[in-house]
Tab-separated table of N, CA and C in Angstrom:
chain	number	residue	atom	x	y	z
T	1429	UNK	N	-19.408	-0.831	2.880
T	1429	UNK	CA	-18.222	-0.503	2.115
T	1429	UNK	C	-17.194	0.225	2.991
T	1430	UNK	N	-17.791	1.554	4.102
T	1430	UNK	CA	-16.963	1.593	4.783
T	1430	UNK	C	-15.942	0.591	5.751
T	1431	UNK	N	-16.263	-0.390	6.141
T	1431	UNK	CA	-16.207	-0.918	6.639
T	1431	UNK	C	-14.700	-1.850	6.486
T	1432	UNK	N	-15.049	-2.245	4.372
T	1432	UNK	CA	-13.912	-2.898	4.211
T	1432	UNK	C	-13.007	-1.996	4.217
T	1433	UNK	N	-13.052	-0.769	3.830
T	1433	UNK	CA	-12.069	0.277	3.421
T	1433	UNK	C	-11.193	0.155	4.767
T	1434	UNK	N	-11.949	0.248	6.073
T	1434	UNK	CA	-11.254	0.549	7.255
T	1434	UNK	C	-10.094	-0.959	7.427
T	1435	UNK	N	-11.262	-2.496	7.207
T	1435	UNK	CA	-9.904	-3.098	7.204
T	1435	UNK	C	-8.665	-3.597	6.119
T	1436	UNK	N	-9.432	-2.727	4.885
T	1436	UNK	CA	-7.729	-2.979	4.445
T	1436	UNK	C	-6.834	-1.718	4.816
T	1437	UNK	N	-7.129	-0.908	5.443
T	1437	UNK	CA	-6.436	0.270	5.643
T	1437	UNK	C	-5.426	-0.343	6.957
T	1438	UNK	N	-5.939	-1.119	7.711
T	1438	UNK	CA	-5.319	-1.623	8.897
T	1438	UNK	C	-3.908	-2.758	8.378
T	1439	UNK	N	-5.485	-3.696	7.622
T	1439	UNK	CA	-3.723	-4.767	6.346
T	1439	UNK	C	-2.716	-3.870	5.935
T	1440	UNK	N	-2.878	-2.988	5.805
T	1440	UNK	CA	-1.901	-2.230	4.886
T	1440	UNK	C	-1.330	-1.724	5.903
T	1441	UNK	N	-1.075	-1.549	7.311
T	1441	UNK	CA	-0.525	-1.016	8.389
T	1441	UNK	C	0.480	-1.986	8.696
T	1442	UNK	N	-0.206	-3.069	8.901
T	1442	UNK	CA	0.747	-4.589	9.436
T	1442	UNK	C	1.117	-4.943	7.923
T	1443	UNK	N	1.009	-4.616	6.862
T	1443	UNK	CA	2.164	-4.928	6.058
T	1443	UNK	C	3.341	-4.031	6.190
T	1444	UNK	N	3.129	-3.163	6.538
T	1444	UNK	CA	4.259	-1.513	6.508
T	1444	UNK	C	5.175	-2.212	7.714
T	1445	UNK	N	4.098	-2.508	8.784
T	1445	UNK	CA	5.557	-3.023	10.311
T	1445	UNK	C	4.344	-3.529	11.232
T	1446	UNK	N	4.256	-4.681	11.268
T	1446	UNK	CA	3.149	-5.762	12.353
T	1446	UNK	C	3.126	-5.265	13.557
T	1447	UNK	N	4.515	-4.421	13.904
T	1447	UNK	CA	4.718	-4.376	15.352
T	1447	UNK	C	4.507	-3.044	16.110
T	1448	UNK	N	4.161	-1.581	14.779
T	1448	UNK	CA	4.207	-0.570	15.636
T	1448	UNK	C	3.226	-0.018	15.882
T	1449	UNK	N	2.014	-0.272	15.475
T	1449	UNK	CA	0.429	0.209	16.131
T	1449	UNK	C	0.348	-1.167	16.993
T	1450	UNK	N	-0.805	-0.474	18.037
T	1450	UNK	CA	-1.282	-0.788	18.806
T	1450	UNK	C	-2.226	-2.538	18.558
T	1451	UNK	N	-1.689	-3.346	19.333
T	1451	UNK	CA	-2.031	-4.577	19.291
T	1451	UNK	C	-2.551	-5.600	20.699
T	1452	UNK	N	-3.183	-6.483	20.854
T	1452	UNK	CA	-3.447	-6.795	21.649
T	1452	UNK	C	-2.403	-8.603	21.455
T	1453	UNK	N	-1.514	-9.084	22.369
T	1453	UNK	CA	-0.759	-10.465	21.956
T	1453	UNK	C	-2.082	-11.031	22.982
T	1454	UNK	N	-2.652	-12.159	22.398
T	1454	UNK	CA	-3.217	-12.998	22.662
T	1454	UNK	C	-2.925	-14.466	23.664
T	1455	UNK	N	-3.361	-14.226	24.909
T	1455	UNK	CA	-2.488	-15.003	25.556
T	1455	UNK	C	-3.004	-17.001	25.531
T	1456	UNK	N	-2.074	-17.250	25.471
T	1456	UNK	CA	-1.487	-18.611	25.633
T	1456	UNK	C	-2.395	-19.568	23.645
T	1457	UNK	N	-2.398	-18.569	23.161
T	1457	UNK	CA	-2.910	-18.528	21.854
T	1457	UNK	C	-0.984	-18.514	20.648
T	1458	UNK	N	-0.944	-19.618	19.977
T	1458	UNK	CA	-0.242	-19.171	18.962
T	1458	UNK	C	-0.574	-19.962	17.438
T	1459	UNK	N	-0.304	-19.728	16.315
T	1459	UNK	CA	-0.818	-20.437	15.077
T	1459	UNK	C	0.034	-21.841	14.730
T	1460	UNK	N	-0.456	-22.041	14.203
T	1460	UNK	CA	0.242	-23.485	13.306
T	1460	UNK	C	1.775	-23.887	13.200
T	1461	UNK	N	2.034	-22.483	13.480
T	1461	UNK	CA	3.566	-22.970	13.519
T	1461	UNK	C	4.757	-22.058	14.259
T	1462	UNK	N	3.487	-21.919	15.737
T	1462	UNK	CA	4.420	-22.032	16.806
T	1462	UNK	C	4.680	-20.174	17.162
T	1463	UNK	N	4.007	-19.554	16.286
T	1463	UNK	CA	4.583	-18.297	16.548
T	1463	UNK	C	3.025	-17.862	17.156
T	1464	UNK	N	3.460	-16.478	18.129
T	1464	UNK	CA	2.450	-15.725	19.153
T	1464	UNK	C	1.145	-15.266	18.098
T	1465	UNK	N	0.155	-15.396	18.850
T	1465	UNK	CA	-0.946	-14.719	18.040
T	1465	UNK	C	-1.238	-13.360	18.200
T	1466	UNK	N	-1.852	-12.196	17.501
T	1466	UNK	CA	-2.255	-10.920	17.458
T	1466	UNK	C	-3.418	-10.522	17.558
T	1467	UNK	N	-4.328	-9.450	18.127
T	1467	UNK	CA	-5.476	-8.867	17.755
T	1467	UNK	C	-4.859	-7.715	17.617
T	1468	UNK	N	-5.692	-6.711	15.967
T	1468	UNK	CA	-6.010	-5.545	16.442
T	1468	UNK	C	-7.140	-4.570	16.130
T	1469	UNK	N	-7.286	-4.406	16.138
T	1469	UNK	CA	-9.020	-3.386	16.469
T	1469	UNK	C	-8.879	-2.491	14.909
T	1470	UNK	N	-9.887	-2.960	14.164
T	1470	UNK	CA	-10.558	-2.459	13.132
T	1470	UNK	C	-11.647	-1.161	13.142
T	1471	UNK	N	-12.489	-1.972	14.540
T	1471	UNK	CA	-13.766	-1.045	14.823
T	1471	UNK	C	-13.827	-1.525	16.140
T	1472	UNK	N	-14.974	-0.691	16.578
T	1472	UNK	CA	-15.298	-1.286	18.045
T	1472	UNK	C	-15.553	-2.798	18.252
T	1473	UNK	N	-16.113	-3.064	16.661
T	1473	UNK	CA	-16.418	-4.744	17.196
T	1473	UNK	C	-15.945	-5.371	15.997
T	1474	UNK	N	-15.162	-5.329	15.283
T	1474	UNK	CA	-14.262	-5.703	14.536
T	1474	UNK	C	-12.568	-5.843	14.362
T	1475	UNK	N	-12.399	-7.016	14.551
T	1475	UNK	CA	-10.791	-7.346	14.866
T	1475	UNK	C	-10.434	-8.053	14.026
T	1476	UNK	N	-8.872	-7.866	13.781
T	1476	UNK	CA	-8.218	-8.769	12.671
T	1476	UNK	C	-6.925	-9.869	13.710
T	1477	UNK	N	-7.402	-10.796	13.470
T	1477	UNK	CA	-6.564	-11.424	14.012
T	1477	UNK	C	-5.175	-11.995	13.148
T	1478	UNK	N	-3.705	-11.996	13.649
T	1478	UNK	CA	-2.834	-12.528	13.042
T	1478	UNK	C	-1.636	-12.733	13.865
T	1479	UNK	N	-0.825	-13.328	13.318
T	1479	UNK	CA	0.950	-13.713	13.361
T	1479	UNK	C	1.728	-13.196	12.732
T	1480	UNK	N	3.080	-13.378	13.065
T	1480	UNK	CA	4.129	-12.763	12.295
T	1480	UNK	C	5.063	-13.896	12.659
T	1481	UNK	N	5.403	-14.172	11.273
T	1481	UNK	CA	6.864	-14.741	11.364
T	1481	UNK	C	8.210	-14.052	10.903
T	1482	UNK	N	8.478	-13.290	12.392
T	1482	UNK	CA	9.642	-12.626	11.951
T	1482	UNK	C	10.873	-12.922	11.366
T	1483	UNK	N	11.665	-14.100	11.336
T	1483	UNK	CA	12.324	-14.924	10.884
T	1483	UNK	C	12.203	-14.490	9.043
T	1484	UNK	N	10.981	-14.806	8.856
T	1484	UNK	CA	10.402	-15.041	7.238
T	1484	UNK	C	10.019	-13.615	6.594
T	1485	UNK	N	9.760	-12.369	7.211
T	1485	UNK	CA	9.598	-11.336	6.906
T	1485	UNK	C	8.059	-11.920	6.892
T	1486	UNK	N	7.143	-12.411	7.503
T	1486	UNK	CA	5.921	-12.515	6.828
T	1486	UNK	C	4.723	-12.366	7.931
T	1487	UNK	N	3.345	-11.861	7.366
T	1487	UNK	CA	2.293	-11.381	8.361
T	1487	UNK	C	1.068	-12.568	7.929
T	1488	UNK	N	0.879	-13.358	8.649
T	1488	UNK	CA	-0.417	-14.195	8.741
T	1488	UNK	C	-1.629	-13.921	8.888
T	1489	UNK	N	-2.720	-13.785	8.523
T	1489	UNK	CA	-3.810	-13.246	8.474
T	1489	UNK	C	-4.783	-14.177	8.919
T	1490	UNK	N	-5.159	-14.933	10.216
T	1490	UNK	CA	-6.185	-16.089	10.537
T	1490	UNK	C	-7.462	-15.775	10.583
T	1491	UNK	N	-7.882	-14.561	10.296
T	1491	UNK	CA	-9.493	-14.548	10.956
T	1491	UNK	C	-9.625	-13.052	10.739
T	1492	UNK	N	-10.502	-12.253	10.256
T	1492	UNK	CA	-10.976	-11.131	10.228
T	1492	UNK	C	-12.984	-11.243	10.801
T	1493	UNK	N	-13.119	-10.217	11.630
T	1493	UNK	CA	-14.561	-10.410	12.074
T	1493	UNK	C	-14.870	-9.894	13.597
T	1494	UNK	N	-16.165	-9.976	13.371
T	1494	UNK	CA	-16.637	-9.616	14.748
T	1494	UNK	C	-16.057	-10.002	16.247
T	1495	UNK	N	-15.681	-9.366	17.212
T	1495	UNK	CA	-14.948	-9.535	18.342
T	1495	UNK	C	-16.008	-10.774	18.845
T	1496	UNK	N	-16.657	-11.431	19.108
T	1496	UNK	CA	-17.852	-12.542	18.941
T	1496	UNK	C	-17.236	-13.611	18.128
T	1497	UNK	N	-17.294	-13.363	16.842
T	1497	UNK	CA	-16.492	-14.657	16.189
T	1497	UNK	C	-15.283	-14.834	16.621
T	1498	UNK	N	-14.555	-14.089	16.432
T	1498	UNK	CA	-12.884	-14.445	16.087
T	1498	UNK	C	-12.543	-14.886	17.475
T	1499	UNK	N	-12.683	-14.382	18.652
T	1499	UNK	CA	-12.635	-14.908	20.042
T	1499	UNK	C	-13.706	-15.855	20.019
T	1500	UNK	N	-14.648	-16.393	19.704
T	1500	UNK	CA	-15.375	-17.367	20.199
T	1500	UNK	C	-16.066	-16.846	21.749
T	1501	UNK	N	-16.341	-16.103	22.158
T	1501	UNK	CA	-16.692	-15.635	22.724
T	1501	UNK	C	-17.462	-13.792	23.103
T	1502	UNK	N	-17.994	-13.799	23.952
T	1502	UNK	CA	-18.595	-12.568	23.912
T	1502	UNK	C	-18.295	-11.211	24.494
């Protein structure tokens, strides 16, 4: 339960402003429609991955999960 608490506390950060905590841009990675991709750190091994379409006022949400899943890697 802690756990979810921590990541909607983070959703609720990147709804306030995507851009002013600390993020990792994901390189040569972007979503469906062309805009840069995001990580940012939930927990040590939990990341939320997303986009922003600044244009649209809007925050994309692709993947929440273990730094293992969401990278596909370890």
């Amino acid at each position: 339960m802690e756990i979810l608490m921590l990541i909607v506390d983070k959703l609720e950060l990147l709804q306030e402003n995507p851009f002013k905590y600390p993020r990792e841009k994901l390189k040569n990675r972007s979503d469906k429609y062309g805009n840069p991709m995001f990580s940012i750190e939930v927990t040590g091994d939990i990341r939320i991955l997303y986009s922003v379409d600044s244009k649209n006022c809007m925050v994309f949400i692709w993947e929440i999960g273990s730094h293992k899943d969401v990278y596909g890697r370890d």
